[in-house]
Amino acid sequence: MDQEVPERLTMYSCRICGNTQIDTFLRLGPTPLANSFLKPEQLRQPEPCYPLDVVFCDHCGLVQLDLVVAPEIMFRDYIYVSSTSQTMPQHFAAYAEEIVARFLESPQDLVLEMGSNDGCLLRAFQKLRARALGIEPAANLALAANAAGLATVNDFFCERSARALREREGPAKVVIGNNVLAHIGDLCDLVAGLDALLCPDGVAVFEVPYLLDLLGNDEFDTIYHEHLSYFALRPLQRLFALRGMQIFDAKRLIVHGGSVRVYVCRVGAGRAVRSSVTGLLLLEKAERLDSFEVYTAFANRVKKMKMELTALLRELKSSGARIAGYGAPAKGNTLLNHFEIGTDLLDFIVDRNPCKQGMYTPGRHIPVVPVERLLEKQPDYLLLLAWNFADEILEQQKEYSKRGGKFVVPIPQPKILESDIHARSVASLQR
Ligand code: ZN
């Protein structure tokens, strides 16, 4: 296998430590934004594309994109709505219960969630009678949350908005950022906002997709413009230290293909750093996350996956099979665009999210239709683009399987699932 030739970028500096000596290890090429689904009338218009290159900072260990598309372009009308998945509300209910039990003392304690989306987690706090407030940059989602009785400020979380919140609501006992950090261009500003809002003994809790899982399962499709950073504990530690804070607890989770939840407090707040933190730091060292070679090896595996999956789909197609896609998540578009899988291979994609139905995927222009169409059309194979919800999808689509439909899992190793025995083995993919 060819080794990627690393290139030095001198125009860019690391968004945590400011280091300017950064190496590119993966180039996914000019790509449209993963959530910019197209209406039929937009298909003939030119589609904006931006480079999608991933770099590694060998000072602090942060894996990041070297290009930031203006957040106003990416997040004003964000189409991902967390409540459309059945798995996430359960995840959020358990999350809220833990936070309330561990860190809240009185019903007056404020819980602030940044990037609160449609209010899925806020609702879980509301059910537990906690005082929860959201701050969400996407106007459509903030509006929907408020209409559902889940108090949400329509703004980005930063030092400015955090100061305004503190003025109005008082300090927060708990600040939560669920899949937020990866979207933030100015991480130092976010941590300054945290410093401004959090009370002295407050706790911040962040969930991020974990770099160890991304590399371990070759989840390259989770790389898209909205995800500016790919975190391990070591660079996060460095980030929070900028404002005198530390990670005192950490927990690996199965959501989003493998995430890590970190618990942060001010240094000197009287919380001991748990062995969960030191254990993960040791594991990251053992997995050589500080070494550039680990990343070039990953890039080479992505190349191999592209060859294997496209060869498999072409073979099925040339044998007369009809293939469709299941799920139109943002990551599906990274996979389709980078692997150059279009309507020559996939007839259509089904998705449960009504916002995406009737639209076309960015770049490859594959039509997205309601899930009900699956049994009408009964394609022979379904490419599982939303592979992180594989269990849920296989459970829901028993009728499709009963009628002879088969699933193709793209990641980490392209393969066809034909029976229940195989179906059970895919459960391990959802870690
Ligand atoms: Zn750095």
Short mmCIF file of C-alpha atoms in Angstrom, two decimals, residues 49-415:
data_model
loop_
_atom_site.label_atom_id
_atom_site.label_comp_id
_atom_site.label_asym_id
_atom_site.label_seq_id
_atom_site.Cartn_x
_atom_site.Cartn_y
_atom_site.Cartn_z
CA CYS A 49 -17.72 22.67 -2.52
CA TYR A 50 -14.97 23.11 0.06
CA PRO A 51 -11.72 21.17 0.61
CA LEU A 52 -12.02 18.44 3.24
CA ASP A 53 -8.51 17.78 4.54
CA VAL A 54 -7.59 16.43 7.95
CA VAL A 55 -4.44 17.47 9.82
CA PHE A 56 -2.64 16.38 13.00
CA CYS A 57 -0.97 18.71 15.51
CA ASP A 58 2.00 16.94 17.00
CA HIS A 59 2.23 19.37 19.92
CA CYS A 60 -1.15 18.83 21.60
CA GLY A 61 -2.39 15.85 19.56
CA LEU A 62 -5.51 17.50 18.15
CA VAL A 63 -6.80 16.02 14.89
CA GLN A 64 -8.63 18.76 13.00
CA LEU A 65 -9.75 20.19 9.67
CA ASP A 66 -7.53 22.94 8.35
CA LEU A 67 -10.44 24.80 6.83
CA VAL A 68 -13.37 26.32 8.66
CA VAL A 69 -16.51 27.10 6.68
CA ALA A 70 -18.32 30.07 8.26
CA PRO A 71 -20.67 28.74 10.97
CA GLU A 72 -23.40 31.06 9.67
CA ILE A 73 -23.38 29.01 6.47
CA MET A 74 -23.27 25.63 8.22
CA PHE A 75 -25.59 25.93 11.20
CA ARG A 76 -28.34 28.50 10.63
CA ASP A 77 -30.79 25.88 9.41
CA TYR A 78 -29.38 22.68 10.74
CA ILE A 79 -31.35 19.69 9.52
CA TYR A 80 -30.22 17.06 12.05
CA VAL A 81 -32.97 16.63 14.62
CA SER A 82 -31.94 14.32 17.44
CA SER A 83 -35.46 13.15 18.35
CA THR A 84 -35.97 11.37 15.00
CA SER A 85 -33.77 8.54 16.22
CA GLN A 86 -35.20 6.17 18.81
CA THR A 87 -31.83 5.46 20.38
CA MET A 88 -30.96 9.03 21.34
CA PRO A 89 -33.92 9.85 23.65
CA GLN A 90 -33.06 6.80 25.79
CA HIS A 91 -29.45 7.90 25.88
CA PHE A 92 -30.49 11.41 26.96
CA ALA A 93 -32.85 10.17 29.69
CA ALA A 94 -30.05 8.19 31.34
CA TYR A 95 -27.69 11.13 30.86
CA ALA A 96 -30.04 13.61 32.62
CA GLU A 97 -30.64 11.20 35.51
CA GLU A 98 -26.93 10.86 36.12
CA ILE A 99 -26.28 14.62 36.05
CA VAL A 100 -29.14 15.37 38.44
CA ALA A 101 -28.05 12.65 40.88
CA ARG A 102 -24.36 13.51 40.87
CA PHE A 103 -24.16 17.27 40.55
CA LEU A 104 -27.41 19.10 41.35
CA GLU A 105 -28.24 20.05 44.93
CA SER A 106 -31.39 22.16 44.61
CA PRO A 107 -34.16 22.59 42.00
CA GLN A 108 -32.89 26.17 41.55
CA ASP A 109 -29.50 24.98 40.23
CA LEU A 110 -29.16 26.00 36.59
CA VAL A 111 -28.27 23.45 33.92
CA LEU A 112 -27.25 25.08 30.65
CA GLU A 113 -26.99 23.01 27.52
CA MET A 114 -25.09 24.49 24.57
CA GLY A 115 -26.09 23.26 21.12
CA SER A 116 -29.35 21.95 22.58
CA ASN A 117 -30.75 21.00 19.15
CA ASP A 118 -34.53 20.38 19.35
CA GLY A 119 -34.40 20.12 23.14
CA CYS A 120 -34.22 16.36 23.48
CA LEU A 121 -31.94 16.51 26.53
CA LEU A 122 -33.71 19.60 27.94
CA ARG A 123 -36.93 17.59 27.92
CA ALA A 124 -35.24 14.81 29.90
CA PHE A 125 -34.17 17.41 32.52
CA GLN A 126 -37.64 18.95 32.54
CA LYS A 127 -39.14 15.55 33.36
CA LEU A 128 -36.79 15.38 36.35
CA ARG A 129 -37.94 18.90 37.41
CA ALA A 130 -34.48 20.40 36.94
CA ARG A 131 -34.04 24.04 35.85
CA ALA A 132 -32.67 23.60 32.34
CA LEU A 133 -31.99 26.15 29.63
CA GLY A 134 -30.74 25.63 26.10
CA ILE A 135 -28.64 27.77 23.78
CA GLU A 136 -28.85 26.73 20.14
CA PRO A 137 -27.50 28.53 17.04
CA ALA A 138 -29.91 27.02 14.50
CA ALA A 139 -32.93 29.35 14.38
CA ASN A 140 -35.35 26.65 13.23
CA LEU A 141 -34.40 24.26 16.04
CA ALA A 142 -34.47 26.97 18.77
CA LEU A 143 -37.92 28.00 17.55
CA ALA A 144 -39.20 24.42 17.62
CA ALA A 145 -37.77 23.85 21.12
CA ASN A 146 -39.38 27.01 22.51
CA ALA A 147 -42.70 26.11 20.88
CA ALA A 148 -42.48 22.76 22.71
CA GLY A 149 -42.00 24.58 26.04
CA LEU A 150 -38.24 23.98 26.26
CA ALA A 151 -36.63 27.38 27.01
CA THR A 152 -33.92 27.97 24.41
CA VAL A 153 -31.85 31.04 23.50
CA ASN A 154 -31.07 31.32 19.78
CA ASP A 155 -27.33 32.00 19.79
CA PHE A 156 -23.85 30.49 19.59
CA PHE A 157 -22.20 29.66 22.90
CA CYS A 158 -19.15 31.92 23.33
CA GLU A 159 -17.70 34.28 25.92
CA ARG A 160 -20.07 37.07 24.86
CA SER A 161 -23.26 35.01 25.06
CA ALA A 162 -22.09 33.26 28.26
CA ARG A 163 -21.60 36.63 30.00
CA ALA A 164 -25.06 37.74 28.89
CA LEU A 165 -26.55 34.48 30.19
CA ARG A 166 -24.82 34.84 33.54
CA GLU A 167 -26.13 38.39 33.88
CA ARG A 168 -29.67 37.22 33.24
CA GLU A 169 -29.82 33.77 34.82
CA GLY A 170 -26.95 33.71 37.32
CA PRO A 171 -24.07 31.22 37.26
CA ALA A 172 -24.64 27.68 36.05
CA LYS A 173 -24.13 24.66 38.26
CA VAL A 174 -23.78 22.39 35.26
CA VAL A 175 -22.90 23.24 31.65
CA ILE A 176 -23.40 20.54 29.05
CA GLY A 177 -22.11 20.28 25.51
CA ASN A 178 -23.30 17.21 23.71
CA ASN A 179 -21.57 16.80 20.35
CA VAL A 180 -20.78 20.49 20.37
CA LEU A 181 -17.01 20.79 20.76
CA ALA A 182 -16.33 19.22 17.38
CA HIS A 183 -18.36 22.00 15.72
CA ILE A 184 -16.53 24.90 17.36
CA GLY A 185 -13.96 26.89 15.40
CA ASP A 186 -12.80 29.04 18.32
CA LEU A 187 -12.36 26.55 21.15
CA CYS A 188 -10.51 29.08 23.32
CA ASP A 189 -13.53 31.41 23.18
CA LEU A 190 -15.82 28.54 24.18
CA VAL A 191 -13.67 27.71 27.21
CA ALA A 192 -13.62 31.43 28.12
CA GLY A 193 -17.44 31.33 28.02
CA LEU A 194 -17.42 28.27 30.25
CA ASP A 195 -15.15 30.07 32.70
CA ALA A 196 -17.53 33.05 32.70
CA LEU A 197 -20.71 31.05 33.27
CA LEU A 198 -19.77 28.19 35.58
CA CYS A 199 -20.09 28.70 39.35
CA PRO A 200 -16.92 27.97 41.41
CA ASP A 201 -17.88 24.37 42.23
CA GLY A 202 -19.73 23.84 38.93
CA VAL A 203 -19.19 20.97 36.53
CA ALA A 204 -19.08 20.95 32.74
CA VAL A 205 -19.86 17.76 30.88
CA PHE A 206 -18.97 17.25 27.25
CA GLU A 207 -19.65 14.35 24.95
CA VAL A 208 -17.52 14.04 21.84
CA PRO A 209 -17.01 11.27 19.30
CA TYR A 210 -13.84 9.57 20.51
CA LEU A 211 -10.80 9.54 18.27
CA LEU A 212 -9.87 6.05 19.51
CA ASP A 213 -13.17 4.72 18.12
CA LEU A 214 -12.89 6.68 14.88
CA LEU A 215 -9.49 5.11 14.22
CA GLY A 216 -10.33 1.70 15.67
CA ASN A 217 -13.44 1.25 13.51
CA ASP A 218 -12.20 3.26 10.51
CA GLU A 219 -15.16 5.64 10.84
CA PHE A 220 -13.76 8.06 8.28
CA ASP A 221 -17.28 9.05 7.22
CA THR A 222 -17.75 10.96 10.49
CA ILE A 223 -15.32 13.47 8.96
CA TYR A 224 -17.18 16.39 7.38
CA HIS A 225 -16.97 20.18 7.41
CA GLU A 226 -19.20 20.57 10.46
CA HIS A 227 -16.79 18.42 12.48
CA LEU A 228 -13.76 20.65 12.83
CA SER A 229 -11.99 18.63 15.55
CA TYR A 230 -11.65 14.91 16.41
CA PHE A 231 -10.84 14.57 20.07
CA ALA A 232 -8.81 12.40 22.34
CA LEU A 233 -8.41 13.17 26.05
CA ARG A 234 -4.90 14.56 25.80
CA PRO A 235 -5.75 17.63 23.64
CA LEU A 236 -8.96 18.18 25.64
CA GLN A 237 -6.93 18.28 28.83
CA ARG A 238 -4.76 20.95 27.30
CA LEU A 239 -7.82 22.93 26.17
CA PHE A 240 -9.45 23.09 29.62
CA ALA A 241 -6.12 23.88 31.29
CA LEU A 242 -6.14 27.18 29.33
CA ARG A 243 -8.75 28.40 31.85
CA GLY A 244 -7.59 26.60 34.98
CA MET A 245 -9.91 23.65 34.55
CA GLN A 246 -9.31 19.91 34.46
CA ILE A 247 -10.97 16.68 33.41
CA PHE A 248 -11.75 14.75 36.60
CA ASP A 249 -13.79 11.88 35.17
CA ALA A 250 -14.30 10.25 31.77
CA LYS A 251 -16.50 7.53 30.39
CA ARG A 252 -16.59 5.76 27.02
CA LEU A 253 -20.01 5.48 25.37
CA ILE A 254 -21.40 3.57 22.42
CA VAL A 255 -23.35 6.48 20.83
CA HIS A 256 -22.30 7.91 17.46
CA GLY A 257 -19.97 5.01 16.73
CA GLY A 258 -18.10 5.49 20.00
CA SER A 259 -17.90 8.63 22.10
CA VAL A 260 -16.25 9.78 25.27
CA ARG A 261 -17.93 11.85 27.98
CA VAL A 262 -15.63 14.06 29.99
CA TYR A 263 -16.42 15.77 33.29
CA VAL A 264 -14.64 19.05 33.89
CA CYS A 265 -14.23 21.23 36.99
CA ARG A 266 -12.03 24.08 38.11
CA VAL A 267 -8.63 23.03 39.43
CA GLY A 268 -8.91 23.32 43.22
CA ALA A 269 -12.66 22.70 43.28
CA GLY A 270 -12.01 19.71 45.51
CA ARG A 271 -12.67 16.94 43.01
CA ALA A 272 -10.01 14.28 42.67
CA VAL A 273 -9.02 13.14 39.18
CA ARG A 274 -10.37 9.62 38.81
CA SER A 275 -8.52 6.61 37.46
CA SER A 276 -10.92 6.65 34.47
CA VAL A 277 -9.00 9.69 33.20
CA THR A 278 -5.49 8.39 33.76
CA GLY A 279 -6.55 5.01 32.34
CA LEU A 280 -7.73 6.54 29.05
CA LEU A 281 -4.64 8.71 28.78
CA LEU A 282 -2.49 5.60 29.13
CA LEU A 283 -4.59 3.80 26.52
CA GLU A 284 -4.17 6.71 24.09
CA LYS A 285 -0.43 6.51 24.59
CA ALA A 286 -0.44 2.74 24.09
CA GLU A 287 -2.43 3.19 20.85
CA ARG A 288 0.21 5.74 19.78
CA LEU A 289 -2.29 8.56 19.17
CA ASP A 290 0.69 10.91 19.48
CA SER A 291 2.34 9.42 16.40
CA PHE A 292 1.70 10.63 12.84
CA GLU A 293 2.15 7.12 11.40
CA VAL A 294 -1.08 6.00 13.08
CA TYR A 295 -2.94 8.55 10.97
CA THR A 296 -1.31 7.74 7.64
CA ALA A 297 -2.08 4.06 8.26
CA PHE A 298 -5.73 5.06 8.82
CA ALA A 299 -5.75 7.03 5.54
CA ASN A 300 -4.46 3.96 3.74
CA ARG A 301 -7.22 1.80 5.22
CA VAL A 302 -9.78 4.32 3.92
CA LYS A 303 -8.37 3.90 0.41
CA LYS A 304 -8.67 0.14 0.72
CA MET A 305 -12.25 0.40 1.98
CA LYS A 306 -13.18 2.55 -1.01
CA MET A 307 -11.87 -0.08 -3.41
CA GLU A 308 -13.59 -2.95 -1.60
CA LEU A 309 -17.00 -1.34 -1.15
CA THR A 310 -17.30 0.07 -4.67
CA ALA A 311 -16.15 -3.26 -6.14
CA LEU A 312 -18.80 -5.08 -4.09
CA LEU A 313 -21.60 -2.70 -5.12
CA ARG A 314 -20.58 -2.81 -8.80
CA GLU A 315 -20.52 -6.58 -8.72
CA LEU A 316 -24.02 -6.72 -7.20
CA LYS A 317 -25.29 -4.17 -9.71
CA SER A 318 -23.85 -5.98 -12.71
CA SER A 319 -25.52 -9.20 -11.53
CA GLY A 320 -28.85 -7.35 -11.90
CA ALA A 321 -29.44 -6.47 -8.24
CA ARG A 322 -31.30 -3.31 -7.23
CA ILE A 323 -29.56 -1.39 -4.44
CA ALA A 324 -30.84 1.44 -2.23
CA GLY A 325 -29.44 3.23 0.81
CA TYR A 326 -30.77 3.22 4.36
CA GLY A 327 -30.44 6.52 6.20
CA ALA A 328 -29.32 9.89 4.92
CA PRO A 329 -27.12 11.05 7.81
CA ALA A 330 -24.49 13.71 7.19
CA LYS A 331 -21.79 11.04 7.38
CA GLY A 332 -23.48 9.12 4.58
CA ASN A 333 -22.63 12.01 2.29
CA THR A 334 -18.93 11.85 3.15
CA LEU A 335 -18.98 8.18 2.24
CA LEU A 336 -21.01 8.61 -0.97
CA ASN A 337 -18.98 11.60 -2.15
CA HIS A 338 -15.54 10.28 -1.30
CA PHE A 339 -16.32 6.79 -2.62
CA GLU A 340 -18.06 8.28 -5.69
CA ILE A 341 -21.25 6.27 -5.16
CA GLY A 342 -24.12 7.88 -7.05
CA THR A 343 -27.39 6.98 -8.77
CA ASP A 344 -25.43 4.59 -11.00
CA LEU A 345 -25.29 2.30 -7.95
CA LEU A 346 -28.02 3.45 -5.53
CA ASP A 347 -31.57 3.94 -6.85
CA PHE A 348 -32.71 5.95 -3.81
CA ILE A 349 -32.17 6.38 -0.09
CA VAL A 350 -34.84 5.98 2.58
CA ASP A 351 -34.82 8.16 5.71
CA ARG A 352 -37.23 8.69 8.59
CA ASN A 353 -36.54 12.42 8.86
CA PRO A 354 -39.37 14.29 7.02
CA CYS A 355 -37.02 17.29 6.49
CA LYS A 356 -34.86 15.16 4.19
CA GLN A 357 -37.63 13.37 2.29
CA GLY A 358 -38.18 14.76 -1.22
CA MET A 359 -34.63 16.18 -1.19
CA TYR A 360 -31.45 15.01 -2.96
CA THR A 361 -28.12 14.20 -1.33
CA PRO A 362 -25.44 16.89 -1.69
CA GLY A 363 -22.86 16.03 -4.34
CA ARG A 364 -24.23 12.72 -5.59
CA HIS A 365 -27.88 13.86 -5.95
CA ILE A 366 -29.50 10.61 -4.82
CA PRO A 367 -33.23 11.06 -4.06
CA VAL A 368 -34.27 10.66 -0.40
CA VAL A 369 -37.69 9.08 0.13
CA PRO A 370 -39.80 7.97 3.14
CA VAL A 371 -38.98 4.59 4.71
CA GLU A 372 -42.41 3.26 3.68
CA ARG A 373 -41.17 3.12 0.09
CA LEU A 374 -38.84 0.30 1.03
CA LEU A 375 -41.50 -2.41 1.00
CA GLU A 376 -43.13 -0.97 -2.15
CA LYS A 377 -39.88 -1.11 -4.10
CA GLN A 378 -38.20 -3.98 -2.20
CA PRO A 379 -34.64 -3.41 -3.46
CA ASP A 380 -32.39 -6.49 -3.20
CA TYR A 381 -29.75 -4.75 -1.09
CA LEU A 382 -29.71 -1.83 1.32
CA LEU A 383 -26.46 0.01 1.95
CA LEU A 384 -26.52 0.92 5.66
CA LEU A 385 -25.34 4.53 5.62
CA ALA A 386 -26.62 5.08 9.17
CA TRP A 387 -24.52 2.14 10.41
CA ASN A 388 -24.40 3.52 13.98
CA PHE A 389 -28.12 2.74 14.26
CA ALA A 390 -27.70 -0.73 12.71
CA ASP A 391 -29.46 -2.56 15.57
CA GLU A 392 -32.44 -0.23 15.47
CA ILE A 393 -32.72 -0.44 11.67
CA LEU A 394 -32.47 -4.23 11.49
CA GLU A 395 -35.12 -4.50 14.19
CA GLN A 396 -37.46 -2.11 12.30
CA GLN A 397 -36.92 -3.71 8.91
CA LYS A 398 -37.68 -7.35 9.72
CA GLU A 399 -40.38 -7.42 7.03
CA TYR A 400 -37.90 -6.23 4.40
CA SER A 401 -35.48 -9.00 5.46
CA LYS A 402 -38.28 -11.58 5.53
CA ARG A 403 -39.04 -10.77 1.90
CA GLY A 404 -35.43 -11.51 1.00
CA GLY A 405 -33.86 -8.05 1.39
CA LYS A 406 -30.22 -7.97 2.44
CA PHE A 407 -28.08 -5.33 4.11
CA VAL A 408 -24.64 -4.11 3.08
CA VAL A 409 -22.61 -2.71 5.96
CA PRO A 410 -19.94 -0.32 4.63
CA ILE A 411 -17.75 0.15 7.71
CA PRO A 412 -15.23 -0.95 8.96
CA GLN A 413 -15.16 -3.91 6.60
CA PRO A 414 -17.67 -3.87 3.72
CA LYS A 415 -19.87 -6.95 4.07
#
